[in-house]
Amino acid sequence: MRAVIQRVLHSKVTVDGQVIGEIGKGYNILLGVCEEDQKEDADKLIRKMIGLRICADVQGKTNLSIQDIDGELLIISQFTLYADCRKGRRPSFTHAGNPDHAKELYEYVISQCRPQVKKVAHGEFGADMKVEIVNDGPFTIVLDSNELR
């Protein structure tokens, strides 16, 4: 499982011109699932995302977690995080999880984040989404569950 975490001042996602998810200060998270991913991988990734101390304290140092600042999450499914660009110029997505498996884990991540964070908004799995981000910093972290302890 892969996640791109962007610290944001504001972020929103629209489908067919309708806003379906919107947050203020917090993290915009692009989440990709591969076929081998299981709930244990999701749990590991969630612990890391929620615990990351990448928010500024009163001195401006990155010492605070999303919970410390009472921040919000916008979670967007993003199968393209598993793009394989080694050959040719057209990416292959064969490493991305099949849609049923990926949707199940995507929804699991959302459900597990809700009790831990003030607000958890999300996109629509499989939809053509437009995501607007006001990146804070910019501060962007890439996580891969296979590389986490």
N, CA, C and O atoms as a GROMACS GRO file, in nm:
protein
  596
    1MET      N    1   0.085  -0.116   0.000
    1MET     CA    2   0.000   0.000   0.000
    1MET      C    3   0.090   0.122   0.000
    1MET      O    4   0.190   0.128   0.071
    2ARG      N    5   0.052   0.219  -0.080
    2ARG     CA    6   0.130   0.341  -0.091
    2ARG      C    7   0.042   0.462  -0.062
    2ARG      O    8  -0.077   0.465  -0.096
    3ALA      N    9   0.104   0.561   0.002
    3ALA     CA   10   0.032   0.685   0.031
    3ALA      C   11   0.123   0.803   0.005
    3ALA      O   12   0.240   0.803   0.042
    4VAL      N   13   0.067   0.904  -0.059
    4VAL     CA   14   0.133   1.033  -0.073
    4VAL      C   15   0.056   1.127   0.020
    4VAL      O   16  -0.062   1.153   0.000
    5ILE      N   17   0.126   1.177   0.121
    5ILE     CA   18   0.064   1.262   0.222
    5ILE      C   19   0.111   1.405   0.198
    5ILE      O   20   0.230   1.434   0.200
    6GLN      N   21   0.015   1.493   0.176
    6GLN     CA   22   0.046   1.633   0.154
    6GLN      C   23  -0.017   1.714   0.267
    6GLN      O   24  -0.138   1.707   0.290
    7ARG      N   25   0.066   1.789   0.336
    7ARG     CA   26   0.013   1.877   0.440
    7ARG      C   27  -0.054   1.994   0.370
    7ARG      O   28   0.007   2.059   0.285
    8VAL      N   29  -0.179   2.020   0.405
    8VAL     CA   30  -0.256   2.121   0.333
    8VAL      C   31  -0.322   2.221   0.428
    8VAL      O   32  -0.347   2.192   0.545
    9LEU      N   33  -0.349   2.339   0.374
    9LEU     CA   34  -0.431   2.438   0.443
    9LEU      C   35  -0.578   2.417   0.409
    9LEU      O   36  -0.668   2.448   0.487
   10HIS      N   37  -0.600   2.362   0.288
   10HIS     CA   38  -0.735   2.336   0.239
   10HIS      C   39  -0.725   2.238   0.124
   10HIS      O   40  -0.629   2.242   0.047
   11SER      N   41  -0.823   2.150   0.111
   11SER     CA   42  -0.827   2.058  -0.001
   11SER      C   43  -0.971   2.015  -0.024
   11SER      O   44  -1.049   2.002   0.070
   12LYS      N   45  -1.006   1.993  -0.151
   12LYS     CA   46  -1.140   1.943  -0.181
   12LYS      C   47  -1.136   1.858  -0.307
   12LYS      O   48  -1.047   1.870  -0.390
   13VAL      N   49  -1.236   1.770  -0.318
   13VAL     CA   50  -1.247   1.682  -0.432
   13VAL      C   51  -1.388   1.697  -0.489
   13VAL      O   52  -1.486   1.702  -0.416
   14THR      N   53  -1.394   1.704  -0.622
   14THR     CA   54  -1.523   1.715  -0.689
   14THR      C   55  -1.538   1.602  -0.789
   14THR      O   56  -1.441   1.553  -0.847
   15VAL      N   57  -1.663   1.560  -0.808
   15VAL     CA   58  -1.701   1.462  -0.910
   15VAL      C   59  -1.820   1.523  -0.984
   15VAL      O   60  -1.919   1.561  -0.924
   16ASP      N   61  -1.808   1.530  -1.117
   16ASP     CA   62  -1.913   1.589  -1.200
   16ASP      C   63  -1.954   1.728  -1.152
   16ASP      O   64  -2.072   1.763  -1.154
   17GLY      N   65  -1.855   1.807  -1.111
   17GLY     CA   66  -1.880   1.945  -1.068
   17GLY      C   67  -1.934   1.960  -0.928
   17GLY      O   68  -1.955   2.073  -0.883
   18GLN      N   69  -1.957   1.850  -0.856
   18GLN     CA   70  -2.011   1.855  -0.720
   18GLN      C   71  -1.898   1.826  -0.620
   18GLN      O   72  -1.824   1.729  -0.635
   19VAL      N   73  -1.886   1.910  -0.518
   19VAL     CA   74  -1.790   1.884  -0.411
   19VAL      C   75  -1.841   1.766  -0.330
   19VAL      O   76  -1.952   1.771  -0.276
   20ILE      N   77  -1.759   1.660  -0.320
   20ILE     CA   78  -1.800   1.543  -0.242
   20ILE      C   79  -1.716   1.525  -0.116
   20ILE      O   80  -1.753   1.446  -0.028
   21GLY      N   81  -1.606   1.597  -0.106
   21GLY     CA   82  -1.521   1.591   0.013
   21GLY      C   83  -1.439   1.718   0.023
   21GLY      O   84  -1.386   1.767  -0.077
   22GLU      N   85  -1.428   1.771   0.144
   22GLU     CA   86  -1.355   1.896   0.162
   22GLU      C   87  -1.303   1.903   0.305
   22GLU      O   88  -1.372   1.865   0.400
   23ILE      N   89  -1.179   1.953   0.320
   23ILE     CA   90  -1.120   1.970   0.452
   23ILE      C   91  -1.051   2.105   0.460
   23ILE      O   92  -1.022   2.169   0.360
   24GLY      N   93  -1.026   2.145   0.584
   24GLY     CA   94  -0.940   2.259   0.612
   24GLY      C   95  -0.800   2.208   0.638
   24GLY      O   96  -0.750   2.123   0.565
   25LYS      N   97  -0.736   2.259   0.741
   25LYS     CA   98  -0.598   2.224   0.774
   25LYS      C   99  -0.586   2.076   0.805
   25LYS      O  100  -0.660   2.022   0.887
   26GLY      N  101  -0.491   2.011   0.739
   26GLY     CA  102  -0.470   1.868   0.762
   26GLY      C  103  -0.388   1.805   0.653
   26GLY      O  104  -0.291   1.864   0.604
   27TYR      N  105  -0.426   1.682   0.615
   27TYR     CA  106  -0.353   1.606   0.514
   27TYR      C  107  -0.446   1.568   0.399
   27TYR      O  108  -0.557   1.519   0.419
   28ASN      N  109  -0.397   1.590   0.278
   28ASN     CA  110  -0.456   1.531   0.158
   28ASN      C  111  -0.377   1.403   0.135
   28ASN      O  112  -0.255   1.407   0.120
   29ILE      N  113  -0.446   1.290   0.132
   29ILE     CA  114  -0.378   1.161   0.119
   29ILE      C  115  -0.423   1.092  -0.009
   29ILE      O  116  -0.541   1.064  -0.028
   30LEU      N  117  -0.327   1.065  -0.096
   30LEU     CA  118  -0.351   0.984  -0.216
   30LEU      C  119  -0.312   0.841  -0.178
   30LEU      O  120  -0.199   0.818  -0.134
   31LEU      N  121  -0.404   0.747  -0.193
   31LEU     CA  122  -0.384   0.611  -0.144
   31LEU      C  123  -0.393   0.509  -0.257
   31LEU      O  124  -0.494   0.502  -0.327
   32GLY      N  125  -0.287   0.430  -0.272
   32GLY     CA  126  -0.284   0.324  -0.373
   32GLY      C  127  -0.275   0.188  -0.307
   32GLY      O  128  -0.206   0.171  -0.207
   33VAL      N  129  -0.347   0.092  -0.364
   33VAL     CA  130  -0.351  -0.044  -0.311
   33VAL      C  131  -0.301  -0.140  -0.418
   33VAL      O  132  -0.338  -0.128  -0.535
   34CYS      N  133  -0.215  -0.234  -0.378
   34CYS     CA  134  -0.172  -0.339  -0.472
   34CYS      C  135  -0.239  -0.470  -0.433
   34CYS      O  136  -0.298  -0.481  -0.325
   35GLU      N  137  -0.230  -0.567  -0.520
   35GLU     CA  138  -0.301  -0.694  -0.501
   35GLU      C  139  -0.258  -0.767  -0.375
   35GLU      O  140  -0.340  -0.836  -0.313
   36GLU      N  141  -0.132  -0.754  -0.335
   36GLU     CA  142  -0.082  -0.826  -0.219
   36GLU      C  143  -0.121  -0.762  -0.086
   36GLU      O  144  -0.105  -0.825   0.018
   37ASP      N  145  -0.170  -0.640  -0.087
   37ASP     CA  146  -0.201  -0.568   0.036
   37ASP      C  147  -0.314  -0.635   0.114
   37ASP      O  148  -0.410  -0.686   0.057
   38GLN      N  149  -0.300  -0.632   0.247
   38GLN     CA  150  -0.398  -0.686   0.339
   38GLN      C  151  -0.430  -0.581   0.445
   38GLN      O  152  -0.368  -0.474   0.447
   39LYS      N  153  -0.525  -0.609   0.532
   39LYS     CA  154  -0.562  -0.515   0.638
   39LYS      C  155  -0.444  -0.484   0.729
   39LYS      O  156  -0.434  -0.373   0.780
   40GLU      N  157  -0.356  -0.580   0.749
   40GLU     CA  158  -0.237  -0.557   0.832
   40GLU      C  159  -0.149  -0.448   0.772
   40GLU      O  160  -0.090  -0.367   0.844
   41ASP      N  161  -0.139  -0.446   0.638
   41ASP     CA  162  -0.062  -0.342   0.570
   41ASP      C  163  -0.129  -0.206   0.590
   41ASP      O  164  -0.063  -0.105   0.613
   42ALA      N  165  -0.261  -0.206   0.580
   42ALA     CA  166  -0.336  -0.082   0.600
   42ALA      C  167  -0.318  -0.031   0.742
   42ALA      O  168  -0.297   0.088   0.763
   43ASP      N  169  -0.326  -0.120   0.841
   43ASP     CA  170  -0.310  -0.080   0.980
   43ASP      C  171  -0.174  -0.017   1.006
   43ASP      O  172  -0.162   0.083   1.077
   44LYS      N  173  -0.071  -0.077   0.946
   44LYS     CA  174   0.065  -0.025   0.961
   44LYS      C  175   0.075   0.116   0.900
   44LYS      O  176   0.134   0.206   0.960
   45LEU      N  177   0.017   0.132   0.783
   45LEU     CA  178   0.019   0.262   0.715
   45LEU      C  179  -0.060   0.367   0.794
   45LEU      O  180  -0.016   0.481   0.807
   46ILE      N  181  -0.175   0.329   0.845
   46ILE     CA  182  -0.258   0.422   0.923
   46ILE      C  183  -0.184   0.468   1.047
   46ILE      O  184  -0.181   0.587   1.077
   47ARG      N  185  -0.123   0.374   1.120
   47ARG     CA  186  -0.047   0.412   1.241
   47ARG      C  187   0.060   0.515   1.207
   47ARG      O  188   0.078   0.612   1.280
   48LYS      N  189   0.129   0.493   1.096
   48LYS     CA  190   0.236   0.586   1.058
   48LYS      C  191   0.178   0.721   1.017
   48LYS      O  192   0.228   0.825   1.059
   49MET      N  193   0.072   0.721   0.936
   49MET     CA  194   0.012   0.847   0.889
   49MET      C  195  -0.039   0.931   1.006
   49MET      O  196  -0.014   1.052   1.012
   50ILE      N  197  -0.110   0.868   1.097
   50ILE     CA  198  -0.168   0.940   1.210
   50ILE      C  199  -0.059   0.987   1.306
   50ILE      O  200  -0.071   1.094   1.366
   51GLY      N  201   0.045   0.908   1.321
   51GLY     CA  202   0.151   0.941   1.416
   51GLY      C  203   0.258   1.033   1.365
   51GLY      O  204   0.335   1.088   1.444
   52LEU      N  205   0.266   1.052   1.233
   52LEU     CA  206   0.372   1.139   1.178
   52LEU      C  207   0.368   1.277   1.242
   52LEU      O  208   0.261   1.338   1.254
   53ARG      N  209   0.482   1.324   1.282
   53ARG     CA  210   0.492   1.458   1.340
   53ARG      C  211   0.544   1.553   1.232
   53ARG      O  212   0.661   1.589   1.230
   54ILE      N  213   0.454   1.594   1.143
   54ILE     CA  214   0.492   1.680   1.031
   54ILE      C  215   0.417   1.813   1.032
   54ILE      O  216   0.420   1.888   0.934
   55CYS      N  217   0.349   1.842   1.142
   55CYS     CA  218   0.278   1.969   1.156
   55CYS      C  219   0.358   2.062   1.246
   55CYS      O  220   0.424   2.018   1.340
   56ALA      N  221   0.351   2.190   1.217
   56ALA     CA  222   0.433   2.288   1.288
   56ALA      C  223   0.379   2.317   1.428
   56ALA      O  224   0.258   2.327   1.450
   57ASP      N  225   0.473   2.331   1.523
   57ASP     CA  226   0.437   2.376   1.657
   57ASP      C  227   0.445   2.529   1.661
   57ASP      O  228   0.461   2.592   1.556
   58VAL      N  229   0.436   2.590   1.779
   58VAL     CA  230   0.435   2.736   1.788
   58VAL      C  231   0.569   2.798   1.748
   58VAL      O  232   0.574   2.915   1.712
   59GLN      N  233   0.676   2.720   1.754
   59GLN     CA  234   0.807   2.768   1.708
   59GLN      C  235   0.829   2.744   1.559
   59GLN      O  236   0.933   2.781   1.505
   60GLY      N  237   0.731   2.680   1.492
   60GLY     CA  238   0.744   2.654   1.350
   60GLY      C  239   0.817   2.524   1.318
   60GLY      O  240   0.843   2.495   1.202
   61LYS      N  241   0.850   2.445   1.420
   61LYS     CA  242   0.919   2.317   1.398
   61LYS      C  243   0.815   2.207   1.376
   61LYS      O  244   0.705   2.213   1.431
   62THR      N  245   0.849   2.109   1.295
   62THR     CA  246   0.757   1.998   1.266
   62THR      C  247   0.762   1.897   1.380
   62THR      O  248   0.834   1.797   1.373
   63ASN      N  249   0.686   1.924   1.485
   63ASN     CA  250   0.683   1.842   1.605
   63ASN      C  251   0.547   1.783   1.636
   63ASN      O  252   0.535   1.704   1.730
   64LEU      N  253   0.444   1.820   1.561
   64LEU     CA  254   0.308   1.783   1.598
   64LEU      C  255   0.245   1.688   1.496
   64LEU      O  256   0.274   1.694   1.377
   65SER      N  257   0.159   1.600   1.546
   65SER     CA  258   0.086   1.506   1.460
   65SER      C  259  -0.046   1.568   1.417
   65SER      O  260  -0.083   1.676   1.463
   66ILE      N  261  -0.117   1.500   1.330
   66ILE     CA  262  -0.248   1.545   1.284
   66ILE      C  263  -0.344   1.554   1.402
   66ILE      O  264  -0.429   1.644   1.405
   67GLN      N  265  -0.334   1.464   1.497
   67GLN     CA  266  -0.420   1.467   1.615
   67GLN      C  267  -0.386   1.586   1.705
   67GLN      O  268  -0.475   1.647   1.764
   68ASP      N  269  -0.257   1.617   1.716
   68ASP     CA  270  -0.214   1.729   1.801
   68ASP      C  271  -0.271   1.862   1.755
   68ASP      O  272  -0.299   1.950   1.837
   69ILE      N  273  -0.290   1.878   1.624
   69ILE     CA  274  -0.340   2.005   1.571
   69ILE      C  275  -0.491   2.001   1.544
   69ILE      O  276  -0.549   2.096   1.491
   70ASP      N  277  -0.555   1.889   1.580
   70ASP     CA  278  -0.698   1.869   1.553
   70ASP      C  279  -0.725   1.885   1.404
   70ASP      O  280  -0.824   1.947   1.363
   71GLY      N  281  -0.635   1.828   1.322
   71GLY     CA  282  -0.643   1.840   1.177
   71GLY      C  283  -0.741   1.742   1.114
   71GLY      O  284  -0.803   1.660   1.182
   72GLU      N  285  -0.754   1.754   0.984
   72GLU     CA  286  -0.852   1.676   0.908
   72GLU      C  287  -0.782   1.599   0.796
   72GLU      O  288  -0.670   1.632   0.758
   73LEU      N  289  -0.849   1.495   0.745
   73LEU     CA  290  -0.795   1.413   0.637
   73LEU      C  291  -0.890   1.414   0.518
   73LEU      O  292  -1.012   1.409   0.534
   74LEU      N  293  -0.832   1.420   0.398
   74LEU     CA  294  -0.906   1.394   0.274
   74LEU      C  295  -0.832   1.280   0.206
   74LEU      O  296  -0.717   1.294   0.166
   75ILE      N  297  -0.900   1.165   0.194
   75ILE     CA  298  -0.837   1.044   0.141
   75ILE      C  299  -0.894   1.016   0.002
   75ILE      O  300  -1.015   1.003  -0.016
   76ILE      N  301  -0.805   1.007  -0.096
   76ILE     CA  302  -0.841   0.988  -0.237
   76ILE      C  303  -0.778   0.859  -0.287
   76ILE      O  304  -0.658   0.838  -0.270
   77SER      N  305  -0.857   0.772  -0.348
   77SER     CA  306  -0.800   0.649  -0.407
   77SER      C  307  -0.717   0.687  -0.529
   77SER      O  308  -0.756   0.774  -0.607
   78GLN      N  309  -0.602   0.621  -0.545
   78GLN     CA  310  -0.508   0.661  -0.650
   78GLN      C  311  -0.429   0.539  -0.700
   78GLN      O  312  -0.316   0.517  -0.659
   79PHE      N  313  -0.491   0.461  -0.788
   79PHE     CA  314  -0.424   0.340  -0.838
   79PHE      C  315  -0.298   0.372  -0.915
   79PHE      O  316  -0.211   0.286  -0.928
   80THR      N  317  -0.285   0.494  -0.967
   80THR     CA  318  -0.167   0.529  -1.046
   80THR      C  319  -0.039   0.534  -0.963
   80THR      O  320   0.070   0.547  -1.019
   81LEU      N  321  -0.050   0.524  -0.831
   81LEU     CA  322   0.071   0.517  -0.748
   81LEU      C  323   0.147   0.386  -0.774
   81LEU      O  324   0.262   0.372  -0.733
   82TYR      N  325   0.081   0.292  -0.841
   82TYR     CA  326   0.145   0.166  -0.877
   82TYR      C  327   0.182   0.159  -1.025
   82TYR      O  328   0.194   0.051  -1.082
   83ALA      N  329   0.198   0.275  -1.086
   83ALA     CA  330   0.239   0.278  -1.227
   83ALA      C  331   0.380   0.222  -1.243
   83ALA      O  332   0.470   0.254  -1.164
   84ASP      N  333   0.398   0.140  -1.344
   84ASP     CA  334   0.530   0.086  -1.378
   84ASP      C  335   0.572   0.153  -1.508
   84ASP      O  336   0.512   0.131  -1.613
   85CYS      N  337   0.675   0.236  -1.499
   85CYS     CA  338   0.720   0.315  -1.615
   85CYS      C  339   0.856   0.270  -1.666
   85CYS      O  340   0.925   0.345  -1.735
   86ARG      N  341   0.895   0.148  -1.632
   86ARG     CA  342   1.029   0.100  -1.670
   86ARG      C  343   1.043   0.079  -1.820
   86ARG      O  344   1.151   0.101  -1.874
   87LYS      N  345   0.937   0.035  -1.887
   87LYS     CA  346   0.947   0.007  -2.030
   87LYS      C  347   0.855   0.100  -2.107
   87LYS      O  348   0.742   0.127  -2.065
   88GLY      N  349   0.905   0.149  -2.219
   88GLY     CA  350   0.823   0.231  -2.306
   88GLY      C  351   0.782   0.363  -2.244
   88GLY      O  352   0.839   0.407  -2.145
   89ARG      N  353   0.680   0.424  -2.304
   89ARG     CA  354   0.634   0.554  -2.256
   89ARG      C  355   0.492   0.549  -2.201
   89ARG      O  356   0.442   0.650  -2.151
   90ARG      N  357   0.428   0.434  -2.210
   90ARG     CA  358   0.294   0.419  -2.154
   90ARG      C  359   0.304   0.337  -2.026
   90ARG      O  360   0.351   0.223  -2.029
   91PRO      N  361   0.261   0.392  -1.913
   91PRO     CA  362   0.271   0.319  -1.786
   91PRO      C  363   0.184   0.194  -1.786
   91PRO      O  364   0.078   0.190  -1.849
   92SER      N  365   0.231   0.094  -1.715
   92SER     CA  366   0.153  -0.027  -1.690
   92SER      C  367   0.100  -0.019  -1.547
   92SER      O  368   0.169   0.029  -1.457
   93PHE      N  369  -0.021  -0.066  -1.526
   93PHE     CA  370  -0.082  -0.062  -1.394
   93PHE      C  371  -0.114  -0.203  -1.343
   93PHE      O  372  -0.204  -0.221  -1.261
   94THR      N  373  -0.040  -0.301  -1.391
   94THR     CA  374  -0.066  -0.440  -1.353
   94THR      C  375  -0.037  -0.467  -1.205
   94THR      O  376  -0.084  -0.566  -1.151
   95HIS      N  377   0.040  -0.380  -1.140
   95HIS     CA  378   0.072  -0.400  -0.999
   95HIS      C  379  -0.036  -0.344  -0.906
   95HIS      O  380  -0.039  -0.375  -0.787
   96ALA      N  381  -0.125  -0.262  -0.961
   96ALA     CA  382  -0.235  -0.208  -0.879
   96ALA      C  383  -0.332  -0.321  -0.846
   96ALA      O  384  -0.348  -0.416  -0.924
   97GLY      N  385  -0.395  -0.310  -0.731
   97GLY     CA  386  -0.491  -0.411  -0.688
   97GLY      C  387  -0.615  -0.411  -0.776
   97GLY      O  388  -0.653  -0.307  -0.831
   98ASN      N  389  -0.680  -0.528  -0.791
   98ASN     CA  390  -0.804  -0.532  -0.868
   98ASN      C  391  -0.905  -0.442  -0.797
   98ASN      O  392  -0.897  -0.424  -0.675
   99PRO      N  393  -0.999  -0.384  -0.870
   99PRO     CA  394  -1.088  -0.283  -0.812
   99PRO      C  395  -1.165  -0.329  -0.687
   99PRO      O  396  -1.178  -0.251  -0.592
  100ASP      N  397  -1.215  -0.451  -0.683
  100ASP     CA  398  -1.290  -0.496  -0.565
  100ASP      C  399  -1.201  -0.499  -0.441
  100ASP      O  400  -1.240  -0.452  -0.334
  101HIS      N  401  -1.082  -0.554  -0.456
  101HIS     CA  402  -0.987  -0.563  -0.345
  101HIS      C  403  -0.943  -0.423  -0.301
  101HIS      O  404  -0.940  -0.393  -0.182
  102ALA      N  405  -0.909  -0.339  -0.398
  102ALA     CA  406  -0.861  -0.204  -0.368
  102ALA      C  407  -0.970  -0.122  -0.299
  102ALA      O  408  -0.942  -0.050  -0.203
  103LYS      N  409  -1.093  -0.132  -0.347
  103LYS     CA  410  -1.204  -0.056  -0.287
  103LYS      C  411  -1.227  -0.100  -0.142
  103LYS      O  412  -1.248  -0.017  -0.054
  104GLU      N  413  -1.222  -0.230  -0.118
  104GLU     CA  414  -1.240  -0.280   0.018
  104GLU      C  415  -1.136  -0.222   0.114
  104GLU      O  416  -1.171  -0.178   0.224
  105LEU      N  417  -1.008  -0.222   0.073
  105LEU     CA  418  -0.903  -0.170   0.160
  105LEU      C  419  -0.909  -0.018   0.171
  105LEU      O  420  -0.880   0.037   0.277
  106TYR      N  421  -0.945   0.050   0.064
  106TYR     CA  422  -0.962   0.195   0.067
  106TYR      C  423  -1.069   0.232   0.170
  106TYR      O  424  -1.048   0.321   0.252
  107GLU      N  425  -1.182   0.165   0.165
  107GLU     CA  426  -1.290   0.192   0.260
  107GLU      C  427  -1.250   0.154   0.402
  107GLU      O  428  -1.292   0.218   0.498
  108TYR      N  429  -1.170   0.050   0.415
  108TYR     CA  430  -1.120   0.009   0.546
  108TYR      C  431  -1.033   0.120   0.606
  108TYR      O  432  -1.047   0.153   0.723
  109VAL      N  433  -0.943   0.176   0.525
  109VAL     CA  434  -0.856   0.284   0.573
  109VAL      C  435  -0.941   0.402   0.621
  109VAL      O  436  -0.916   0.456   0.729
  110ILE      N  437  -1.039   0.440   0.544
  110ILE     CA  438  -1.128   0.550   0.584
  110ILE      C  439  -1.194   0.518   0.717
  110ILE      O  440  -1.195   0.602   0.808
  111SER      N  441  -1.250   0.400   0.730
  111SER     CA  442  -1.322   0.362   0.852
  111SER      C  443  -1.230   0.359   0.974
  111SER      O  444  -1.273   0.392   1.085
  112GLN      N  445  -1.104   0.319   0.956
  112GLN     CA  446  -1.011   0.311   1.068
  112GLN      C  447  -0.955   0.448   1.107
  112GLN      O  448  -0.913   0.467   1.221
  113CYS      N  449  -0.954   0.542   1.015
  113CYS     CA  450  -0.907   0.678   1.045
  113CYS      C  451  -1.014   0.759   1.118
  113CYS      O  452  -0.980   0.845   1.199
  114ARG      N  453  -1.140   0.733   1.090
  114ARG     CA  454  -1.250   0.814   1.146
  114ARG      C  455  -1.248   0.826   1.298
  114ARG      O  456  -1.266   0.937   1.349
  115PRO      N  457  -1.226   0.718   1.373
  115PRO     CA  458  -1.226   0.734   1.519
  115PRO      C  459  -1.105   0.811   1.573
  115PRO      O  460  -1.104   0.852   1.689
  116GLN      N  461  -1.003   0.829   1.489
  116GLN     CA  462  -0.878   0.887   1.535
  116GLN      C  463  -0.859   1.034   1.498
  116GLN      O  464  -0.775   1.103   1.556
  117VAL      N  465  -0.936   1.081   1.400
  117VAL     CA  466  -0.917   1.216   1.346
  117VAL      C  467  -1.052   1.287   1.344
  117VAL      O  468  -1.155   1.226   1.317
  118LYS      N  469  -1.049   1.416   1.373
  118LYS     CA  470  -1.171   1.496   1.384
  118LYS      C  471  -1.263   1.482   1.263
  118LYS      O  472  -1.383   1.459   1.279
  119LYS      N  473  -1.208   1.496   1.144
  119LYS     CA  474  -1.288   1.487   1.022
  119LYS      C  475  -1.211   1.407   0.918
  119LYS      O  476  -1.093   1.432   0.894
  120VAL      N  477  -1.279   1.309   0.856
  120VAL     CA  478  -1.220   1.231   0.748
  120VAL      C  479  -1.316   1.240   0.629
  120VAL      O  480  -1.424   1.182   0.631
  121ALA      N  481  -1.273   1.313   0.526
  121ALA     CA  482  -1.349   1.322   0.402
  121ALA      C  483  -1.281   1.230   0.301
  121ALA      O  484  -1.168   1.186   0.322
  122HIS      N  485  -1.350   1.201   0.191
  122HIS     CA  486  -1.291   1.111   0.092
  122HIS      C  487  -1.348   1.137  -0.046
  122HIS      O  488  -1.449   1.204  -0.062
  123GLY      N  489  -1.279   1.080  -0.143
  123GLY     CA  490  -1.326   1.086  -0.281
  123GLY      C  491  -1.420   0.971  -0.309
  123GLY      O  492  -1.468   0.904  -0.218
  124GLU      N  493  -1.446   0.950  -0.438
  124GLU     CA  494  -1.532   0.840  -0.482
  124GLU      C  495  -1.447   0.740  -0.557
  124GLU      O  496  -1.390   0.772  -0.661
  125PHE      N  497  -1.439   0.620  -0.505
  125PHE     CA  498  -1.354   0.517  -0.564
  125PHE      C  499  -1.392   0.496  -0.711
  125PHE      O  500  -1.510   0.478  -0.743
  126GLY      N  501  -1.293   0.500  -0.798
  126GLY     CA  502  -1.312   0.471  -0.940
  126GLY      C  503  -1.368   0.585  -1.022
  126GLY      O  504  -1.382   0.572  -1.144
  127ALA      N  505  -1.400   0.696  -0.959
  127ALA     CA  506  -1.458   0.809  -1.033
  127ALA      C  507  -1.348   0.898  -1.092
  127ALA      O  508  -1.233   0.894  -1.049
  128ASP      N  509  -1.387   0.977  -1.191
  128ASP     CA  510  -1.300   1.081  -1.244
  128ASP      C  511  -1.314   1.200  -1.150
  128ASP      O  512  -1.415   1.270  -1.151
  129MET      N  513  -1.211   1.221  -1.069
  129MET     CA  514  -1.216   1.324  -0.965
  129MET      C  515  -1.125   1.441  -1.000
  129MET      O  516  -1.022   1.424  -1.066
  130LYS      N  517  -1.163   1.557  -0.953
  130LYS     CA  518  -1.080   1.677  -0.960
  130LYS      C  519  -1.045   1.712  -0.817
  130LYS      O  520  -1.133   1.731  -0.733
  131VAL      N  521  -0.916   1.722  -0.789
  131VAL     CA  522  -0.870   1.749  -0.653
  131VAL      C  523  -0.800   1.883  -0.650
  131VAL      O  524  -0.706   1.907  -0.726
  132GLU      N  525  -0.846   1.970  -0.562
  132GLU     CA  526  -0.783   2.101  -0.541
  132GLU      C  527  -0.710   2.098  -0.408
  132GLU      O  528  -0.764   2.055  -0.306
  133ILE      N  529  -0.584   2.144  -0.412
  133ILE     CA  530  -0.500   2.138  -0.293
  133ILE      C  531  -0.432   2.273  -0.273
  133ILE      O  532  -0.376   2.329  -0.367
  134VAL      N  533  -0.437   2.323  -0.151
  134VAL     CA  534  -0.353   2.435  -0.112
  134VAL      C  535  -0.249   2.373  -0.020
  134VAL      O  536  -0.271   2.357   0.100
  135ASN      N  537  -0.134   2.338  -0.079
  135ASN     CA  538  -0.029   2.268  -0.008
  135ASN      C  539   0.036   2.362   0.092
  135ASN      O  540   0.062   2.478   0.061
  136ASP      N  541   0.063   2.312   0.210
  136ASP     CA  542   0.123   2.390   0.318
  136ASP      C  543   0.270   2.354   0.329
  136ASP      O  544   0.305   2.245   0.375
  137GLY      N  545   0.355   2.443   0.287
  137GLY     CA  546   0.499   2.419   0.295
  137GLY      C  547   0.570   2.449   0.164
  137GLY      O  548   0.643   2.548   0.158
  138PRO      N  549   0.556   2.372   0.062
  138PRO     CA  550   0.487   2.244   0.054
  138PRO      C  551   0.559   2.137   0.135
  138PRO      O  552   0.682   2.137   0.147
  139PHE      N  553   0.480   2.048   0.190
  139PHE     CA  554   0.531   1.938   0.271
  139PHE      C  555   0.463   1.812   0.223
  139PHE      O  556   0.343   1.794   0.241
  140THR      N  557   0.541   1.723   0.160
  140THR     CA  558   0.487   1.601   0.101
  140THR      C  559   0.573   1.483   0.144
  140THR      O  560   0.696   1.487   0.135
  141ILE      N  561   0.506   1.376   0.189
  141ILE     CA  562   0.573   1.254   0.235
  141ILE      C  563   0.516   1.137   0.154
  141ILE      O  564   0.396   1.130   0.131
  142VAL      N  565   0.603   1.045   0.111
  142VAL     CA  566   0.560   0.924   0.042
  142VAL      C  567   0.587   0.806   0.134
  142VAL      O  568   0.699   0.788   0.182
  143LEU      N  569   0.481   0.725   0.158
  143LEU     CA  570   0.495   0.606   0.242
  143LEU      C  571   0.460   0.482   0.161
  143LEU      O  572   0.370   0.484   0.077
  144ASP      N  573   0.532   0.374   0.186
  144ASP     CA  574   0.504   0.243   0.129
  144ASP      C  575   0.497   0.144   0.245
  144ASP      O  576   0.594   0.131   0.319
  145SER      N  577   0.386   0.074   0.261
  145SER     CA  578   0.369  -0.016   0.374
  145SER      C  579   0.478  -0.124   0.379
  145SER      O  580   0.509  -0.175   0.486
  146ASN      N  581   0.536  -0.159   0.264
  146ASN     CA  582   0.644  -0.259   0.262
  146ASN      C  583   0.772  -0.208   0.324
  146ASN      O  584   0.860  -0.286   0.358
  147GLU      N  585   0.784  -0.075   0.338
  147GLU     CA  586   0.906  -0.016   0.394
  147GLU      C  587   0.889   0.030   0.538
  147GLU      O  588   0.983   0.085   0.596
  148LEU      N  589   0.772   0.009   0.596
  148LEU     CA  590   0.744   0.055   0.733
  148LEU      C  591   0.763  -0.057   0.833
  148LEU      O  592   0.747  -0.175   0.801
  149ARG      N  593   0.797  -0.018   0.954
  149ARG     CA  594   0.810  -0.115   1.065
  149ARG      C  595   0.692  -0.105   1.155
  149ARG      O  596   0.684  -0.178   1.254
   0.00000   0.00000   0.00000
